Structures are given as C-alpha cells and as structure tokens.
Coordinates of C-alpha atoms in Angstrom, one line a residue:
M1 CA 22.5 14.1 8.1
T2 CA 20.7 15.9 5.4
A3 CA 18.8 19.0 5.6
P4 CA 15.2 17.7 5.1
T5 CA 16.2 15.0 8.3
L6 CA 17.3 18.2 10.3
W7 CA 14.1 20.1 9.6
A8 CA 11.6 17.1 10.2
I9 CA 13.5 16.7 13.6
L10 CA 12.8 20.4 14.3
A11 CA 9.4 20.3 13.2
T12 CA 8.8 17.3 15.4
A13 CA 10.1 19.2 18.6
L14 CA 8.3 22.3 17.7
L15 CA 4.8 20.4 17.5
S16 CA 5.6 18.5 20.5
A17 CA 6.0 21.8 22.5
L18 CA 3.0 23.2 21.0
L19 CA 0.4 20.6 20.9
F20 CA 1.1 18.3 23.8
G21 CA 0.5 19.2 27.4
G22 CA -3.4 19.5 27.4
G23 CA -4.4 16.0 26.5
L24 CA -4.0 13.3 23.6
G25 CA -6.0 12.9 20.6
L26 CA -5.0 13.9 17.0
N27 CA -2.0 15.7 18.2
L28 CA -0.4 12.1 18.2
V29 CA -0.7 11.7 14.6
I30 CA 0.0 15.2 13.9
V31 CA 3.5 14.9 15.9
A32 CA 4.3 11.7 14.1
V33 CA 4.0 12.8 10.7
P34 CA 7.2 14.7 10.7
A35 CA 9.3 12.1 12.8
I36 CA 8.1 9.4 10.2
L37 CA 9.4 11.9 7.6
A38 CA 12.9 12.3 9.3
A39 CA 13.1 8.6 9.7
A40 CA 12.3 8.3 5.9
F41 CA 14.8 11.0 4.9
A42 CA 17.5 9.3 7.0
A43 CA 16.8 6.1 5.7
R44 CA 17.4 7.2 2.1
A45 CA 20.3 9.2 2.8
A46 CA 21.8 5.8 4.3
D47 CA 20.5 3.8 1.2
R48 CA 18.2 1.6 3.1
R49 CA 15.3 0.2 1.5
I50 CA 11.3 0.2 2.4
R51 CA 10.5 -3.3 2.7
P52 CA 7.0 -4.7 2.9
W53 CA 7.5 -5.6 6.4
T54 CA 8.8 -2.2 7.1
L55 CA 5.5 -0.8 5.7
V56 CA 3.2 -3.4 7.6
W57 CA 4.8 -2.0 11.1
A58 CA 4.6 1.5 10.2
V59 CA 1.0 1.2 9.2
G60 CA 0.4 -0.5 12.3
G61 CA 1.7 2.0 14.4
L62 CA 0.0 4.8 13.0
A63 CA -3.3 2.8 13.2
L64 CA -2.8 2.2 16.9
L65 CA -2.6 6.0 17.4
A66 CA -6.0 6.2 16.2
V67 CA -7.3 4.9 19.6
P68 CA -6.5 7.9 21.5
A69 CA -7.9 10.3 18.9
L70 CA -11.2 8.2 18.9
R71 CA -11.5 7.0 22.8
D72 CA -11.3 8.8 26.1
A73 CA -10.2 6.2 28.4
G74 CA -6.6 6.5 29.4
W75 CA -5.7 2.8 30.0
P76 CA -6.6 1.6 26.4
T77 CA -4.6 4.7 25.2
F78 CA -1.5 3.9 27.3
L79 CA -1.5 0.4 25.7
A80 CA -2.1 1.8 22.3
I81 CA 1.0 4.3 22.6
V82 CA 3.2 1.5 24.0
S83 CA 2.3 -0.7 21.2
A84 CA 2.8 2.1 18.6
L85 CA 6.3 2.5 19.8
V86 CA 7.0 -1.2 19.6
L87 CA 6.0 -1.3 16.1
T88 CA 7.8 1.7 15.4
A89 CA 11.1 0.0 16.5
L90 CA 10.3 -2.9 14.3
A91 CA 9.9 -0.8 11.3
L92 CA 13.2 0.9 11.7
H93 CA 15.5 -2.3 12.6
G94 CA 13.9 -4.4 10.5
G95 CA 14.8 -8.2 11.1
R96 CA 12.5 -11.3 11.0
G97 CA 14.1 -13.6 14.1
W98 CA 13.2 -13.6 17.7
P99 CA 16.3 -11.2 18.6
S100 CA 14.7 -8.4 16.5
V101 CA 11.2 -8.7 17.7
L102 CA 12.1 -8.9 21.4
F103 CA 14.9 -6.5 21.4
A104 CA 14.1 -3.7 18.9
P105 CA 12.7 -1.1 21.4
V106 CA 16.1 -1.3 22.9
G107 CA 17.7 0.2 19.9
L108 CA 15.5 3.2 20.0
I109 CA 16.9 3.9 23.7
D110 CA 20.3 3.2 22.3
S111 CA 20.1 5.5 19.6
V112 CA 19.5 8.5 22.0
G113 CA 23.2 8.8 23.0
S114 CA 24.7 8.2 19.6
G115 CA 22.0 10.0 17.7
T116 CA 22.7 13.4 19.7
T117 CA 26.2 13.2 18.6
W118 CA 25.2 12.2 15.0
A119 CA 22.9 15.0 14.7
W120 CA 24.9 17.7 16.2
R121 CA 27.8 16.8 13.6
G122 CA 25.1 17.0 10.8
L123 CA 23.8 20.5 12.0
R124 CA 27.5 21.8 12.1
E125 CA 28.1 20.4 8.7
R126 CA 25.3 22.2 7.3
A127 CA 25.8 25.2 9.0
D128 CA 29.5 25.5 7.5
G129 CA 28.2 24.7 4.2
S130 CA 25.6 27.2 3.9
R131 CA 26.3 30.1 5.8
G132 CA 25.4 32.5 3.2
R133 CA 21.8 30.7 2.9
W134 CA 20.9 31.1 6.5
G135 CA 20.5 34.9 6.4
P136 CA 17.6 35.1 3.8
V137 CA 15.9 32.0 5.5
V138 CA 15.8 33.7 8.9
R139 CA 14.9 37.2 7.6
T140 CA 11.8 35.3 5.4
V141 CA 10.8 33.6 8.3
G142 CA 10.9 36.3 10.7
V143 CA 8.8 38.9 8.1
A144 CA 6.3 36.1 7.8
V145 CA 5.6 35.7 11.6
A146 CA 5.5 39.3 12.1
L147 CA 2.9 40.0 9.2
L148 CA 0.9 36.9 10.7
V149 CA 1.0 38.1 14.3
V150 CA 0.0 41.8 13.6
F151 CA -2.7 41.2 11.1
G152 CA -4.1 38.1 13.0
A153 CA -4.3 40.4 16.1
L154 CA -6.0 43.2 14.0
F155 CA -8.6 41.0 12.7
A156 CA -9.0 39.2 16.0
G157 CA -9.9 42.6 17.6
A158 CA -12.3 43.4 14.7
D159 CA -14.3 40.3 14.7
A160 CA -15.2 38.2 17.9
A161 CA -15.9 35.1 15.7
F162 CA -12.7 35.4 14.0
A163 CA -10.9 35.4 17.3
D164 CA -12.8 32.4 18.5
L165 CA -11.5 30.6 15.3
L166 CA -7.9 31.8 15.8
G167 CA -8.2 30.6 19.6
S168 CA -9.6 27.2 18.8
L169 CA -7.0 26.7 16.1
M170 CA -3.9 28.1 17.8
P171 CA -2.2 26.3 20.8
D172 CA -2.6 28.3 24.0
V173 CA 1.0 29.2 25.3
S174 CA 1.8 31.2 28.2
L175 CA 5.1 32.2 30.0
E176 CA 4.0 30.0 32.9
Q177 CA 4.0 26.8 30.9
A178 CA 7.5 27.7 29.4
P179 CA 9.4 24.9 31.6
W180 CA 6.6 22.1 30.5
R181 CA 7.0 23.3 27.0
L182 CA 10.6 23.2 27.0
S183 CA 10.3 19.8 28.5
L184 CA 8.1 18.7 25.5
F185 CA 10.2 20.3 23.0
L186 CA 13.3 18.2 24.4
L187 CA 11.0 15.2 24.4
G188 CA 10.1 15.6 20.8
L189 CA 13.7 16.8 19.7
F190 CA 15.4 13.5 21.1
G191 CA 12.6 11.2 20.2
A192 CA 12.7 12.4 16.5
I193 CA 16.8 12.1 16.5
S194 CA 16.5 8.5 18.1
V195 CA 14.0 7.6 15.3
A196 CA 16.3 9.3 12.5
R197 CA 19.5 7.7 13.8
T198 CA 17.9 4.2 14.0
A199 CA 16.4 4.6 10.6
A200 CA 20.1 5.5 9.2
A201 CA 22.1 3.1 11.4
P202 CA 19.9 0.3 12.9
L203 CA 21.0 -2.3 15.5
R204 CA 21.6 -5.7 13.5
W205 CA 19.5 -7.9 16.2
D206 CA 19.4 -10.6 13.4
R207 CA 23.1 -11.2 13.8
M208 CA 22.9 -12.4 17.3
V209 CA 23.1 -16.1 17.2
I210 CA 20.7 -18.1 19.8
R211 CA 22.0 -21.5 19.7
P212 CA 19.8 -24.7 20.4
G213 CA 20.0 -26.4 23.6
R214 CA 21.6 -29.9 23.8
A215 CA 19.0 -32.6 22.2
R216 CA 17.7 -35.0 24.8
A217 CA 16.7 -38.7 24.4
R218 CA 13.2 -39.4 23.2
L219 CA 12.1 -41.0 26.6
E220 CA 13.8 -38.1 28.7
W221 CA 12.1 -35.5 26.6
A222 CA 8.7 -37.1 26.2
L223 CA 7.9 -38.8 29.5
P224 CA 7.4 -35.5 31.5
L225 CA 5.2 -34.1 28.7
I226 CA 3.3 -36.9 28.1
V227 CA 2.6 -37.0 31.8
L228 CA 1.4 -33.3 31.6
N229 CA -0.7 -34.3 28.9
L230 CA -2.7 -36.6 30.9
L231 CA -2.9 -34.2 33.7
F232 CA -4.4 -31.7 31.4
A233 CA -6.8 -34.2 29.9
A234 CA -8.0 -35.1 33.2
F235 CA -8.6 -31.8 34.3
N236 CA -10.5 -31.0 31.0
A237 CA -12.9 -33.7 31.3
V238 CA -13.7 -32.7 34.9
Q239 CA -14.2 -29.0 33.2
L240 CA -16.5 -30.1 30.3
A241 CA -18.7 -32.1 32.8
V242 CA -19.0 -29.4 35.4
L243 CA -18.9 -26.1 33.7
F244 CA -21.2 -27.1 30.7
G245 CA -23.3 -29.2 33.0
G246 CA -25.7 -26.4 34.6
Y247 CA -26.0 -24.9 37.8
D248 CA -27.4 -28.1 39.5
K249 CA -24.3 -30.0 38.1
V250 CA -21.9 -27.3 39.9
L251 CA -23.6 -27.6 43.2
S252 CA -23.7 -31.6 43.1
E253 CA -19.9 -32.0 41.9
T254 CA -18.2 -29.2 44.1
G255 CA -20.6 -28.3 47.0
L256 CA -20.0 -24.8 46.0
T257 CA -22.5 -22.1 44.8
Y258 CA -22.6 -20.7 41.3
A259 CA -20.8 -17.4 41.6
E260 CA -18.2 -19.1 44.0
Y261 CA -17.5 -21.7 41.3
A262 CA -17.2 -19.1 38.8
R263 CA -14.8 -16.9 40.7
Q264 CA -12.6 -19.7 41.9
G265 CA -9.5 -20.5 39.9
F266 CA -9.6 -18.1 37.0
W267 CA -6.4 -16.6 37.9
Q268 CA -4.7 -20.2 38.6
L269 CA -5.9 -21.1 34.9
L270 CA -4.6 -17.8 33.4
M271 CA -1.2 -18.6 35.1
A272 CA -1.6 -22.3 33.8
T273 CA -1.9 -21.1 30.3
L274 CA 1.2 -18.7 30.8
L275 CA 3.2 -21.6 32.0
T276 CA 2.2 -23.8 29.3
L277 CA 3.9 -21.4 26.9
A278 CA 7.0 -21.5 28.9
V279 CA 7.0 -25.3 28.8
I280 CA 6.5 -25.1 25.2
G281 CA 9.6 -22.9 24.6
L282 CA 11.7 -25.0 26.6
A283 CA 10.8 -28.4 25.1
L284 CA 11.2 -27.0 21.6
R285 CA 14.8 -25.9 22.8
W286 CA 15.8 -29.4 24.5
A287 CA 13.6 -31.5 21.5
P288 CA 15.1 -34.5 19.9
R289 CA 15.8 -33.8 16.3
A290 CA 18.0 -36.4 14.9
D291 CA 15.4 -37.8 12.4
A292 CA 12.0 -37.6 10.9
R293 CA 10.6 -39.9 13.6
D294 CA 12.0 -37.4 16.5
R295 CA 10.1 -34.5 14.7
T296 CA 7.0 -36.3 14.2
L297 CA 7.2 -37.1 18.0
V298 CA 7.7 -33.5 18.9
R299 CA 4.7 -32.2 16.7
A300 CA 2.5 -34.9 18.2
V301 CA 3.2 -34.4 22.0
L302 CA 3.3 -30.8 21.6
G303 CA 0.2 -30.7 19.6
I304 CA -1.9 -32.4 22.0
L305 CA -0.5 -30.0 24.5
C306 CA -1.8 -27.1 22.7
V307 CA -5.1 -28.5 21.9
L308 CA -5.7 -29.4 25.9
T309 CA -4.3 -25.9 26.8
L310 CA -7.0 -24.4 24.1
V311 CA -9.7 -26.3 26.3
V312 CA -8.1 -24.8 29.6
V313 CA -8.3 -21.1 27.9
A314 CA -12.1 -21.9 27.0
S315 CA -12.7 -23.1 30.7
A316 CA -11.0 -19.9 32.1
L317 CA -13.0 -17.6 29.7
R318 CA -16.1 -19.6 30.6
R319 CA -15.5 -19.2 34.3
M320 CA -15.2 -15.3 33.5
D321 CA -18.5 -15.2 31.9
L322 CA -20.3 -17.0 34.6
Y323 CA -18.7 -14.8 37.2
V324 CA -19.7 -11.6 35.1
D325 CA -23.0 -12.7 34.9
A326 CA -23.3 -13.1 38.6
Y327 CA -21.5 -9.7 39.7
G328 CA -21.1 -7.7 36.6
L329 CA -18.4 -6.4 34.2
T330 CA -15.6 -4.3 35.3
R331 CA -12.3 -3.0 33.7
L332 CA -10.2 -5.6 35.5
R333 CA -12.1 -8.5 34.1
I334 CA -12.6 -7.3 30.8
S335 CA -8.9 -6.8 30.6
V336 CA -7.9 -10.3 31.9
A337 CA -10.5 -11.9 29.7
A338 CA -9.0 -10.2 26.3
M339 CA -5.5 -11.3 27.8
E340 CA -6.8 -14.7 27.9
I341 CA -8.1 -14.7 24.3
W342 CA -4.8 -13.4 23.1
L343 CA -3.1 -16.2 24.9
G344 CA -5.4 -18.7 23.0
L345 CA -4.4 -17.0 19.9
V346 CA -0.9 -17.6 20.5
I347 CA -1.5 -21.2 21.1
V348 CA -3.3 -21.3 17.7
L349 CA -0.2 -19.7 16.1
I350 CA 2.2 -22.0 17.7
M351 CA 0.4 -25.0 16.4
A352 CA 0.2 -23.5 12.8
A353 CA 4.0 -23.0 13.2
G354 CA 4.4 -26.7 14.1
I355 CA 2.7 -27.6 10.8
F356 CA 3.9 -24.7 8.1
G357 CA 6.9 -24.0 9.7
A358 CA 8.3 -21.4 12.3
R359 CA 10.0 -19.0 9.9
L360 CA 7.2 -16.3 10.5
L361 CA 6.1 -17.2 14.0
P362 CA 7.9 -14.1 15.8
R363 CA 6.5 -11.6 13.2
A364 CA 3.0 -13.6 13.6
L365 CA 3.0 -13.1 17.4
A366 CA 4.1 -9.5 17.1
V367 CA 1.3 -8.8 14.7
S368 CA -1.3 -10.7 16.8
A369 CA -0.2 -8.5 19.9
A370 CA -0.3 -5.2 18.0
A371 CA -3.7 -6.2 16.5
S372 CA -5.3 -7.3 19.6
M373 CA -4.3 -4.0 21.2
L374 CA -5.9 -2.1 18.3
A375 CA -9.1 -4.1 18.4
F376 CA -9.3 -3.7 22.2
G377 CA -8.9 0.1 22.3
L378 CA -11.3 0.5 19.3
A379 CA -14.0 -1.7 20.7
S380 CA -13.9 1.0 23.6
P381 CA -13.9 -1.4 26.9
D382 CA -15.4 1.3 29.0
A383 CA -18.3 1.3 26.5
I384 CA -18.7 -2.4 27.0
V385 CA -18.5 -2.1 30.6
A386 CA -21.3 0.2 30.7
E387 CA -23.5 -1.8 28.4
R388 CA -23.1 -5.1 29.9
N389 CA -24.1 -3.4 33.4
L390 CA -26.8 -1.9 31.8
E391 CA -28.1 -5.3 30.2
R392 CA -27.7 -6.6 33.9
F393 CA -29.5 -3.9 35.4
N394 CA -32.6 -4.2 33.0
R395 CA -32.6 -7.9 33.7
L396 CA -31.8 -8.2 37.6
G397 CA -32.4 -4.7 38.8
K398 CA -28.8 -4.5 40.4
I399 CA -26.3 -1.8 39.4
D400 CA -23.0 -0.5 41.0
V401 CA -23.5 3.1 40.4
P402 CA -20.6 4.5 41.9
Y403 CA -18.2 2.6 40.1
L404 CA -19.8 3.2 36.7
A405 CA -19.7 6.9 37.6
G406 CA -15.8 6.4 37.5
L407 CA -15.7 5.3 33.6
S408 CA -14.6 7.5 31.1
A409 CA -16.8 9.5 28.3
D410 CA -16.6 6.4 26.4
A411 CA -19.7 4.9 28.6
V412 CA -22.2 8.1 28.2
P413 CA -24.0 6.7 25.5
A414 CA -24.8 3.5 27.4
L415 CA -25.2 5.1 30.8
D416 CA -27.6 7.7 29.2
R417 CA -29.9 4.9 28.8
L418 CA -30.5 4.4 32.4
P419 CA -33.7 5.5 34.3
E420 CA -33.3 8.1 37.3
P421 CA -31.9 8.7 39.6
Q422 CA -29.4 5.9 38.5
R423 CA -28.8 8.2 35.2
T424 CA -28.0 11.3 36.9
C425 CA -25.8 9.4 39.6
A426 CA -23.8 7.7 37.0
L427 CA -23.3 11.0 34.7
R428 CA -22.8 13.7 36.8
D429 CA -19.4 13.1 37.6
I430 CA -18.5 12.5 34.3
E431 CA -20.0 15.7 33.0
A432 CA -18.2 17.5 35.8
R433 CA -15.0 16.1 34.4
L434 CA -15.8 17.0 30.8
G435 CA -16.7 20.5 31.8
D436 CA -13.4 20.8 33.4
E437 CA -11.9 20.1 30.0
D438 CA -14.0 22.7 28.1
D439 CA -11.2 24.7 27.2
T440 CA -9.2 21.4 25.7
P441 CA -8.3 22.3 22.0
W442 CA -9.5 20.4 19.3
Y443 CA -6.4 18.3 18.6
A444 CA -6.4 17.3 22.1
T445 CA -10.2 16.1 22.4
S446 CA -11.2 12.6 21.5
W447 CA -14.4 11.7 19.5
S448 CA -15.8 10.1 22.4
Q449 CA -15.4 13.5 24.3
A450 CA -17.0 15.4 21.8
R451 CA -19.9 12.8 21.6
A452 CA -20.6 12.7 25.1
R453 CA -20.4 16.5 25.6
A454 CA -23.0 16.8 22.9
L455 CA -25.2 14.1 24.2
L456 CA -25.3 15.4 27.7
A457 CA -25.9 18.9 26.7
E458 CA -28.7 18.0 24.7
R459 CA -30.4 16.0 27.8
G460 CA -28.6 17.8 30.7
V461 CA -27.7 16.3 34.2
D462 CA -29.2 17.4 37.2
R463 CA -26.4 17.8 39.8
F464 CA -28.3 19.0 42.8
S465 CA -31.9 17.9 43.3
V466 CA -30.9 14.1 43.0
D467 CA -29.6 12.5 46.1
C468 CA -27.8 9.3 45.1
G469 CA -27.0 8.1 48.5
E470 CA -23.9 6.4 47.6
P471 CA -23.4 3.2 49.7
S472 CA -20.1 2.1 51.4
R473 CA -18.3 -0.5 49.8
E474 CA -17.3 -2.3 53.2
E475 CA -21.2 -2.8 53.9
E476 CA -22.1 -4.5 50.9
Y477 CA -23.4 -8.1 51.5
D478 CA -22.0 -10.8 49.4
P479 CA -24.7 -13.8 49.5
Y480 CA -22.4 -16.2 47.9
A481 CA -20.0 -15.6 50.6
K482 CA -19.4 -19.1 52.9
G483 CA -22.0 -19.3 55.7
A484 CA -24.4 -17.0 53.8
P485 CA -27.9 -18.6 53.2
H486 CA -28.1 -20.6 49.9
S487 CA -30.2 -18.6 46.9
A488 CA -30.4 -19.1 43.1
P489 CA -27.8 -17.0 41.0
H490 CA -28.5 -13.3 40.5
S491 CA -30.7 -13.0 43.8
A492 CA -28.2 -10.7 45.5
P493 CA -29.3 -7.4 46.3
Y494 CA -25.8 -5.9 46.2
D495 CA -22.7 -6.7 43.8
A496 CA -19.9 -8.3 45.2
P497 CA -16.7 -5.8 45.5
Y498 CA -15.4 -4.9 41.9
D499 CA -11.8 -5.5 43.0
A500 CA -12.4 -9.3 42.6
P501 CA -11.3 -10.9 39.4

C-alpha cells in the first residue's frame, strides 16, 4: 500500500467523523472525494488501468450523491445512496457480464476483512521505512493546529461576526458525541479500506461461468409461450376497449364505478410484469438454438410477448392515473408508478437486445436503473405529490391536509400556494421540523431545506390562531365503496385512505 492511499483512507475516516451525524447533504460528496482518491491510488499501484465504463460508473455514482444535496425527502435519498454504492462496486470490479453486475456489491463486503489485513501490513511497512520522517511531520502538524486554535479563539472573541463564520464552517464536536463520532470514524475508515482494497485486487466475477440450460424442442418450448401470448392478447383487447372507452364504457362493461375499476388490479398487473420478466429469462435459458430457424422462432415469440407486456404496463399506468385523478397522489402511488415505468424500459431494452445482441444488456439494465433513481430523486417526488394535490384542490376543492403536512421541505413551494387555512395547516408542521434543524451545518443542509426556510421566513406561518381540525382517518367516507349511492367521479367530499395503492 502506498503512502497516498493511506493518507486518503485516513482523510476519509476523519471527514466521516467530523461531517456526518447532523444530516446528509454536500458532506456525502466531500467524504466521497478522498475515498475515490484512495481507490485511484490503490488501482495505480496495482497497475490497473481506468477504462471507459469505470468512468461511467464513477460519474454516475457521484451524480446520485447530488440527490441528498438538493432534496430533503429521506426516501429518494436512501435509494440514491444505495444506487451510488452499487455503481461504486461496478466501477471498482469492472466486468461486463451478469455475474459482475449482480455480485459486484458483494465484493465490497468481502474486501472489508481482507482489506483490513492489507491496510495494517501496508501501514507497518510504511512506518518501518520512514521512521525518521514521522517526527518532523507530526511536529509540523501539531504546531499548525496549535496556531489555528490559539489565534482562531482570539479572533472569534474579538469579533462576533467572525465567530459566527467560524461556527458555521467548523463541525460541532463535543465530548458527549465522542462515541458517535468514533463510530462514524470507523465506518469511514473501513469503508475507505474496502474501496481501496477492491480497487487494488477486485474479485473477478466474470470468470464465473453460467452454463445455458439444455435446449428444448421447438414445440415443447414454444407452445406454452404461444398460449401465454394469446392470453395477453385477449386481456389487452379488453383493456383497450374498456380503459380508453370512457366512464360510461367502464360502467357498462364491468358494473363497477370509475374509481373502483381504476383501483382494481394495479398490483396484479405490476406482478404480471415482473413475472413476465422471469418467464423471458427462463425461456431464453431453455430456448432452442440449433440453427437460424430456431433463433428466428425465439425472437418472434418473445418479441410478441414483450410487445404485449408493454400494453400491460400502459394499462397499469392508466389505472394508476385514473385512481390518482379520483383520490389524489401519494408517495406510495408515485413510487409504484415510477417502478412500472422502469419495468417498461427494461422490456424495451430486452427487445433491443433481441435485435442487436445481448452483449451490452447487463450494463444497459444497470445504467437504466441508476438513471431512473437519479431522475426520480432530482424530480423531487414530494414536490410532485404536493403539486398534483394542489391542482386537484383547485379543480375539485378536496385535499388531505394532514397527509400533506407530513411531506418534506421539498413540498413547501407548492403548499405555500394553498389558500388559508389549508396553507397554515399544511405548513406549520413542516416549519416546526425545519426550525428544529436550524443549527444544522451548511454541509448537512439540502438546497430544498434552505429554500423552504427562506420562503417560510418571508411569508410566515401562524401556528396558533388557525384551528386545523384534523379529521380522523377512520371516519372518512368513501362514496366508491360497494353499497354506497352511485355518483359521478370526483364528487366525494372526502378522500379515500392514502395507504391504498
């Protein structure tokens, strides 16, 4: 292990201890920089070259870390961080096949143990070879720190503005936080060691051989899929006739109300899409492949299945759109709709692989997943939920204020446009949460939080004089329930429960 690698690992650990703990924001990017340098130094020492796909994964991982820096909602942040870790594993391991894409994150975990031994051995070797140079380095750093502390304290006592500037720039570290800071230090230390060790000696997942299944006869392979295609075609014909035939068509064909039909079956269609991907994977494993006619048969049967599956995806999204139109948008609904859109993209990529070849399919699916996570986070789902509910309120006069009050600071610009008293009732809890985080340092504050604080400070929120009278969810009335009098869509005085799909 080289000295630059050791110093980069130590810098990652120190920055983790100092910057984490109060929230997530730019601190993720700041900590990621020395970790990336540790990997680069270790890879160069091991004579590993940087390849184009390595840069693709690395840039993608850094881009995903922009989500917590820009958005306040915790769930897109979590998804972005997990996706960034996966892309980091792909950048470190390399490889192009399915084993590398699927098992690369396992390599980071495996490197924690071996990397610790590797780092300790490298540290001892560096110490034995440079005993005479450690003394001057330690003395120089000690003198610099002492001067900064002494003169920084004097200047802070002499000028309150300078003291505030130092307070905002420097992390708040106290003895009470020592155990927590130590845990963060160890997390950064072992994380950086794992990254550097993987860069120096990655696991070669592409050496794992996945043998294709025994090829089946044409009739044995194709007949079940042809029957499945006919079932999909029949279902899609009904969907196209009913879902796009209007409200009267829904009633005449099903006997259900508009909202009942919209709510019915979305999860089943989502599961059907997932199972179709499994069927395609298994069919390819046992597909006949003796000659060109077999390959043509495989492409035709599976291509038709993919096209029909895209219609199922469109049907599921149409149902969700109708249901949102009737009951409003929630976090759960926007999440499952985004997942359905990505599954549709996966189907399109599989179709492209059938035409142009499947060599790039594993990487293309990984890129599509990461890009979808990035787009989902940057689009600010909480803001979209607030915007859609604001539009619905302006159109129908219906809104679930207690639910919207639980959204993050991302939703503040939309909720601020509500009339009173709905505005106050939706914003006062968010303002209280932001007020509790006023002492959060700049590196742990997202852009959405800063924008929301500025907006609320400008217009203010009356926490005391407005009686919001939050209704009990159990007492809500659903006019679309069976046995309720029939009414036209959107005539309900209350919204349906928000934990429904």
